[in-house]
Short mmCIF file of C-alpha atoms in Angstrom, two decimals:
data_model
loop_
_atom_site.label_atom_id
_atom_site.label_comp_id
_atom_site.label_asym_id
_atom_site.label_seq_id
_atom_site.Cartn_x
_atom_site.Cartn_y
_atom_site.Cartn_z
CA MET A 775 -6.34 -42.84 8.67
CA GLN A 776 -4.39 -40.78 11.19
CA PHE A 777 -5.83 -39.85 14.56
CA TRP A 778 -3.64 -37.35 16.39
CA PRO A 779 -4.57 -36.19 19.89
CA TRP A 780 -6.43 -33.18 18.48
CA ASP A 781 -8.53 -35.51 16.28
CA GLN A 782 -9.84 -37.50 19.25
CA ARG A 783 -12.47 -36.84 21.87
CA PRO A 784 -11.15 -35.66 25.25
CA TRP A 785 -10.80 -38.42 27.82
CA ARG A 786 -13.82 -37.21 29.82
CA TYR A 787 -16.09 -36.69 26.82
CA PRO A 788 -19.69 -37.69 27.77
CA ARG A 789 -20.15 -41.36 26.94
CA ASP A 790 -23.77 -40.97 25.80
CA THR A 791 -22.70 -38.66 22.94
CA ASP A 792 -19.24 -40.13 22.23
CA ASP A 793 -19.30 -41.33 18.61
CA SER A 794 -15.67 -42.53 18.56
CA ARG A 795 -16.46 -46.25 18.54
CA ARG A 796 -18.91 -45.81 15.66
CA TYR A 797 -16.32 -43.84 13.71
CA PHE A 798 -13.60 -46.44 14.30
CA GLY A 799 -16.07 -49.14 13.28
CA ARG A 800 -16.81 -47.30 10.04
CA CYS A 801 -13.08 -47.17 9.27
CA ALA A 802 -12.96 -50.94 9.76
CA GLU A 803 -15.93 -51.42 7.39
CA LEU A 804 -14.10 -49.42 4.72
CA GLY A 805 -11.03 -51.60 5.10
CA LEU A 806 -8.88 -48.70 6.29
CA THR A 807 -5.88 -49.06 8.57
CA GLY A 808 -5.25 -46.45 11.21
CA LEU A 809 -2.62 -44.68 13.29
CA ILE A 810 -3.72 -43.47 16.72
CA VAL A 811 -1.31 -41.25 18.68
CA VAL A 812 -2.20 -41.46 22.36
CA ASP A 813 -1.97 -38.29 24.48
CA GLU A 814 -4.36 -35.90 26.24
CA LEU A 815 -3.97 -32.33 24.95
CA ALA A 816 -5.92 -30.88 27.88
CA PHE A 817 -3.08 -31.84 30.24
CA GLN A 818 -0.26 -30.17 28.32
CA GLY A 819 1.46 -27.49 30.36
CA THR A 820 -0.17 -28.69 33.58
CA ALA A 821 0.95 -30.80 36.54
CA LEU A 822 -0.79 -33.78 34.89
CA GLU A 823 1.16 -33.56 31.63
CA GLU A 824 3.19 -36.67 32.45
CA GLU A 825 -0.02 -38.67 32.94
CA GLY A 826 -1.76 -37.52 29.77
CA GLU A 827 -0.96 -40.73 27.91
CA ARG A 828 -2.41 -42.91 30.67
CA TYR A 829 -5.74 -41.07 30.75
CA ALA A 830 -5.99 -40.91 26.96
CA LEU A 831 -5.22 -44.63 26.62
CA GLU A 832 -7.88 -45.53 29.17
CA ALA A 833 -10.46 -43.65 27.09
CA LEU A 834 -9.22 -45.10 23.79
CA LEU A 835 -9.48 -48.71 24.96
CA ARG A 836 -13.19 -48.38 25.68
CA ARG A 837 -13.77 -46.69 22.30
CA LEU A 838 -11.67 -48.84 19.96
CA ASP A 839 -13.58 -51.24 17.69
CA PRO A 840 -11.98 -54.73 17.70
CA ALA A 841 -12.35 -54.94 13.90
CA PHE A 842 -10.31 -51.77 13.25
CA ARG A 843 -6.72 -52.48 12.12
CA ALA A 844 -4.99 -49.72 14.07
CA ARG A 845 -1.46 -49.14 15.31
CA VAL A 846 -1.56 -47.41 18.66
CA SER A 847 1.44 -45.16 19.31
CA VAL A 848 2.57 -44.93 22.94
CA THR A 849 5.74 -43.80 24.70
CA ARG A 850 5.58 -45.38 28.16
CA PRO A 851 6.27 -48.98 29.21
CA ASP A 852 3.13 -49.07 31.37
CA SER A 853 1.11 -48.19 28.26
CA VAL A 854 2.69 -51.07 26.35
CA GLU A 855 1.82 -53.45 29.19
CA THR A 856 -1.77 -52.16 29.23
CA LEU A 857 -2.13 -52.72 25.49
CA LEU A 858 -0.71 -56.23 25.80
CA ALA A 859 -3.36 -57.01 28.40
CA HIS A 860 -6.07 -56.05 25.86
CA ARG A 861 -4.54 -57.82 22.86
CA GLU A 862 -6.92 -60.80 22.98
CA ARG A 863 -9.93 -58.47 22.86
CA LEU A 864 -8.31 -56.27 20.19
CA PRO A 865 -6.66 -58.75 17.79
CA ASN A 866 -6.21 -56.14 15.02
CA MET A 867 -4.40 -53.65 17.26
CA ARG A 868 -0.63 -53.23 16.88
CA ILE A 869 1.66 -51.51 19.38
CA GLN A 870 3.84 -48.72 18.01
CA ALA A 871 6.61 -46.72 19.67
CA PRO A 872 8.36 -43.60 18.33
CA HIS A 873 12.16 -43.69 18.28
CA HIS A 874 12.55 -41.07 21.02
CA SER A 875 10.70 -43.25 23.54
CA LEU A 876 13.37 -45.94 23.07
CA PHE A 877 16.54 -43.87 22.81
CA ALA A 878 16.21 -40.42 24.39
CA ASP A 879 15.53 -39.96 28.09
CA ARG A 880 14.74 -36.53 29.47
CA GLU A 881 17.87 -35.80 31.51
CA TRP A 882 20.25 -37.08 28.83
CA ALA A 883 18.57 -35.15 25.99
CA TYR A 884 18.35 -31.82 27.83
CA GLY A 885 21.96 -32.25 28.94
CA LYS A 886 23.05 -32.57 25.31
CA ILE A 887 21.00 -29.97 23.42
CA GLY A 888 19.35 -27.86 26.12
CA SER A 889 15.95 -26.30 25.46
CA ALA A 890 15.88 -27.84 21.96
CA ALA A 891 15.14 -31.19 23.65
CA PHE A 892 11.55 -30.02 24.20
CA HIS A 893 9.17 -32.70 22.98
CA VAL A 894 5.46 -33.50 22.82
CA PRO A 895 4.63 -35.96 24.28
CA PRO A 896 7.30 -35.25 26.90
CA LEU A 897 10.49 -37.30 27.04
CA ARG A 898 10.42 -39.97 29.72
CA PRO A 899 12.85 -40.82 32.57
CA ALA A 900 15.84 -43.06 31.85
CA GLU A 901 14.29 -46.04 33.64
CA GLU A 902 11.23 -45.93 31.39
CA VAL A 903 13.43 -45.71 28.29
CA ARG A 904 15.34 -48.81 29.42
CA ARG A 905 12.07 -50.66 29.96
CA MET A 906 10.88 -49.68 26.49
CA GLN A 907 14.07 -51.12 24.99
CA ALA A 908 13.54 -54.36 26.92
CA LEU A 909 9.93 -54.59 25.70
CA ALA A 910 11.07 -54.12 22.10
CA ALA A 911 13.77 -56.77 22.50
CA ARG A 912 11.28 -59.35 23.78
CA GLY A 913 8.87 -58.70 20.91
CA SER A 914 6.21 -56.75 22.81
CA ILE A 915 6.45 -53.70 20.53
CA ASP A 916 5.33 -54.38 16.96
CA ILE A 917 6.43 -51.21 15.17
CA VAL A 918 9.09 -48.54 15.74
CA VAL A 919 8.80 -45.30 13.74
CA SER A 920 10.98 -42.23 13.29
CA PHE A 921 8.26 -39.79 14.44
CA HIS A 922 10.07 -37.32 12.18
CA ALA A 923 9.43 -33.74 13.35
CA PRO A 924 11.71 -31.48 11.28
CA HIS A 925 12.36 -27.95 12.52
CA ARG A 926 15.01 -25.40 11.60
CA LEU A 927 17.76 -24.55 14.07
CA PRO A 928 16.31 -21.14 15.08
CA ASP A 929 12.88 -22.69 15.63
CA LYS A 930 14.33 -25.32 17.97
CA TYR A 931 16.05 -22.69 20.11
CA GLY A 932 13.57 -19.83 19.74
CA SER A 933 12.07 -18.49 22.98
CA GLU A 934 9.74 -15.75 21.74
CA PRO A 935 6.10 -16.85 22.20
CA ILE A 936 4.14 -17.59 19.02
CA PRO A 937 0.32 -17.72 19.36
CA GLY A 938 -1.04 -21.22 18.80
CA GLU A 939 2.39 -22.87 18.55
CA PHE A 940 4.92 -24.52 20.83
CA THR A 941 8.02 -22.46 21.60
CA PRO A 942 10.54 -23.85 21.02
CA LYS A 943 9.23 -26.20 18.34
CA ALA A 944 8.68 -29.74 19.60
CA GLY A 945 10.36 -32.86 18.25
CA TYR A 946 13.43 -33.82 16.24
CA SER A 947 14.53 -34.73 12.77
CA ALA A 948 14.91 -38.51 12.67
CA VAL A 949 14.09 -39.89 9.23
CA GLU A 950 17.76 -40.06 8.16
CA VAL A 951 19.03 -41.87 11.26
CA ALA A 952 16.22 -43.73 13.08
CA TYR A 953 16.64 -47.05 11.23
CA MET A 954 20.43 -47.15 11.57
CA TYR A 955 20.26 -46.14 15.23
CA THR A 956 17.66 -48.82 16.00
CA LEU A 957 19.86 -51.47 14.37
CA THR A 958 22.81 -50.21 16.42
CA LYS A 959 21.03 -50.18 19.78
CA LEU A 960 18.61 -53.12 19.46
CA GLY A 961 20.34 -55.34 16.89
CA ILE A 962 19.51 -56.60 13.42
CA GLU A 963 16.72 -59.01 14.41
CA THR A 964 14.75 -56.57 16.56
CA GLY A 965 15.45 -53.60 14.29
CA CYS A 966 14.22 -55.39 11.15
CA ARG A 967 11.16 -56.79 12.91
CA CYS A 968 10.09 -53.39 14.24
CA HIS A 969 10.98 -51.25 11.20
CA CYS A 970 10.23 -53.71 8.37
CA ALA A 971 8.22 -56.86 9.13
CA GLY A 972 5.88 -55.22 11.67
CA PRO A 973 4.76 -52.31 9.47
CA ALA A 974 4.34 -54.57 6.41
CA GLU A 975 2.18 -57.02 8.36
CA HIS A 976 0.01 -54.20 9.70
CA LEU A 977 -0.55 -52.77 6.21
CA GLY A 978 -1.10 -56.19 4.64
CA LEU A 979 1.83 -55.85 2.22
CA ASP A 980 3.92 -58.63 0.71
CA ALA A 981 7.05 -57.00 2.04
CA GLY A 982 9.10 -56.60 5.20
CA GLU A 983 10.90 -59.95 4.92
CA ILE A 984 13.25 -61.48 2.34
CA ARG A 985 11.01 -64.19 0.95
CA VAL A 986 10.11 -65.57 -2.49
CA GLY A 987 7.06 -63.68 -3.75
CA ASN A 988 7.61 -60.60 -1.60
CA GLU A 989 8.46 -57.21 -3.05
CA ALA A 990 12.20 -56.60 -3.34
CA ASN A 991 12.28 -53.68 -0.91
CA LEU A 992 15.78 -54.09 0.46
CA VAL A 993 18.34 -52.16 2.47
CA ILE A 994 21.99 -53.13 2.26
CA VAL A 995 23.86 -52.12 5.40
CA GLU A 996 27.53 -51.90 6.26
CA GLU A 997 28.92 -52.84 9.66
CA ASP A 998 31.69 -50.75 11.17
CA GLU A 999 35.13 -52.11 11.94
CA GLY A 1000 34.66 -51.74 15.68
CA LEU A 1001 37.69 -49.48 15.99
CA PRO A 1002 37.98 -47.45 19.19
CA GLU A 1003 37.90 -43.71 18.72
CA GLN A 1004 41.32 -42.09 19.01
CA ASN A 1005 42.39 -38.54 19.61
CA ILE A 1006 43.30 -36.70 16.41
CA HIS A 1007 46.79 -36.04 17.79
CA VAL A 1008 47.34 -39.81 17.98
CA THR A 1009 45.84 -40.87 14.64
CA GLY A 1010 46.41 -37.77 12.55
CA SER A 1011 42.81 -37.97 11.30
CA ALA A 1012 39.39 -36.95 12.52
CA GLY A 1013 37.62 -40.16 13.45
CA ARG A 1014 38.55 -42.35 10.50
CA GLY A 1015 36.62 -45.61 10.62
CA VAL A 1016 34.29 -44.32 13.34
CA TRP A 1017 30.70 -43.70 12.28
CA LYS A 1018 28.63 -41.22 14.25
CA VAL A 1019 25.30 -39.46 13.99
CA ASP A 1020 26.35 -36.35 12.07
CA PRO A 1021 23.45 -34.06 11.07
CA SER A 1022 25.80 -31.78 9.11
CA GLY A 1023 25.65 -34.26 6.24
CA TRP A 1024 21.87 -34.73 6.26
CA HIS A 1025 19.72 -33.70 3.31
CA THR A 1026 16.97 -32.31 5.51
CA MET A 1027 17.34 -28.73 6.75
CA ALA A 1028 16.23 -29.92 10.20
CA LYS A 1029 19.48 -30.92 11.84
CA VAL A 1030 18.71 -30.84 15.58
CA THR A 1031 18.72 -34.15 17.47
CA PRO A 1032 19.97 -35.33 20.87
CA LEU A 1033 21.47 -38.33 19.04
CA VAL A 1034 24.19 -36.13 17.52
CA GLY A 1035 27.64 -37.61 18.10
CA GLU A 1036 26.37 -41.09 19.04
CA ARG A 1037 28.26 -44.06 17.61
CA LEU A 1038 26.66 -46.09 14.82
CA LYS A 1039 27.44 -49.76 14.31
CA TYR A 1040 25.54 -49.89 11.02
CA ARG A 1041 24.88 -47.52 8.15
CA VAL A 1042 22.89 -47.85 4.93
CA SER A 1043 24.92 -48.51 1.80
CA LYS A 1044 22.13 -49.00 -0.76
CA THR A 1045 18.33 -49.03 -0.81
CA LEU A 1046 16.19 -50.85 -3.37
CA LEU A 1047 12.47 -50.24 -3.86
CA ARG A 1048 10.70 -53.07 -5.69
CA GLY A 1049 14.07 -54.17 -7.03
CA ARG A 1050 15.12 -50.73 -8.27
CA GLU A 1051 18.06 -48.92 -6.69
CA VAL A 1052 16.86 -45.64 -5.19
CA PHE A 1053 19.82 -44.77 -2.92
CA ASP A 1054 23.57 -45.26 -3.20
CA ARG A 1055 25.71 -43.95 -0.35
CA SER A 1056 28.99 -44.15 -2.27
CA ARG A 1057 27.67 -41.57 -4.75
CA ASP A 1058 25.28 -39.82 -2.35
CA ARG A 1059 22.60 -40.37 -4.96
CA PHE A 1060 18.84 -40.57 -4.48
CA THR A 1061 16.55 -41.69 -7.30
CA HIS A 1062 12.85 -40.87 -7.20
CA ALA A 1063 10.54 -43.83 -7.66
CA ASP A 1064 6.78 -44.22 -7.93
CA VAL A 1065 4.90 -44.77 -4.69
CA ARG A 1066 1.48 -46.28 -4.23
CA ALA A 1067 -1.48 -44.47 -2.73
CA LEU A 1068 -3.98 -46.65 -0.86
CA GLN A 1069 -7.52 -45.40 -0.31
CA ALA A 1070 -11.07 -46.64 -0.01
CA SER A 1071 -13.24 -46.60 -3.12
CA ASP A 1072 -15.32 -43.50 -3.86
CA THR A 1073 -18.51 -45.56 -3.48
CA ALA A 1074 -17.54 -46.75 -0.02
CA LEU A 1075 -16.65 -43.23 1.10
CA GLN A 1076 -20.08 -41.96 0.01
CA ASP A 1077 -22.02 -44.64 1.91
#
């Protein structure tokens, strides 16, 4: 189950009629896992926009049923610390962070791609981004996700108002680079824990770690040679041996990201899903494979 900000009660919703806890409890009874994105829509575009997550999290913590297996997505280090303080009371809660909260601070992103850096929730200051990285490194963040928000180039730079929509469009394409960039910035151990082991544990899957009996969902990565970048007039080539975030080669049509041009220490060579090769970089080949849909039984949903 996904609970985006528009799916949740406002933070000041009357407590005597707030049915959120009952609803979360019903999800737990059905054996469902959940994603809860924390933000307060009522504050967007106001002077309190920066504090929307804090108010929304305060309301969520009094509503969340301890039995509900939910990953709570936050973008601020203070929010992570608050969730950690409630972990004993909420043993089934996992802390999630989107990639932009770890790698893209506001000043840096707007300096690189201008108005296209617009994001909801808003990008945070550099100091908060550094604290988020430190929290991930010490194991306080369970899951890191791409928070993939694909938009075409004209939509990311459009300025003409569109009723009912953000202008420009909010968010970035990240699905093709988030894992490699996390490995580069946070290292193999933290990257694999947050992108692989953490999500598998939350979903109750026999995956996420290389272990006998687990599904053979594997990513084979290459490590760069560590060569310094040289001017083309010195080397005679354009960045040979230097890997960078290059959206021009992405398969998605959404190619706008503040990570463009950033060095990569790792890149994916092959991907295997349940032991079957589904991606091969050397041939730029993707192979479709069956995926599994998880849902509650029809009987349970009717109860």
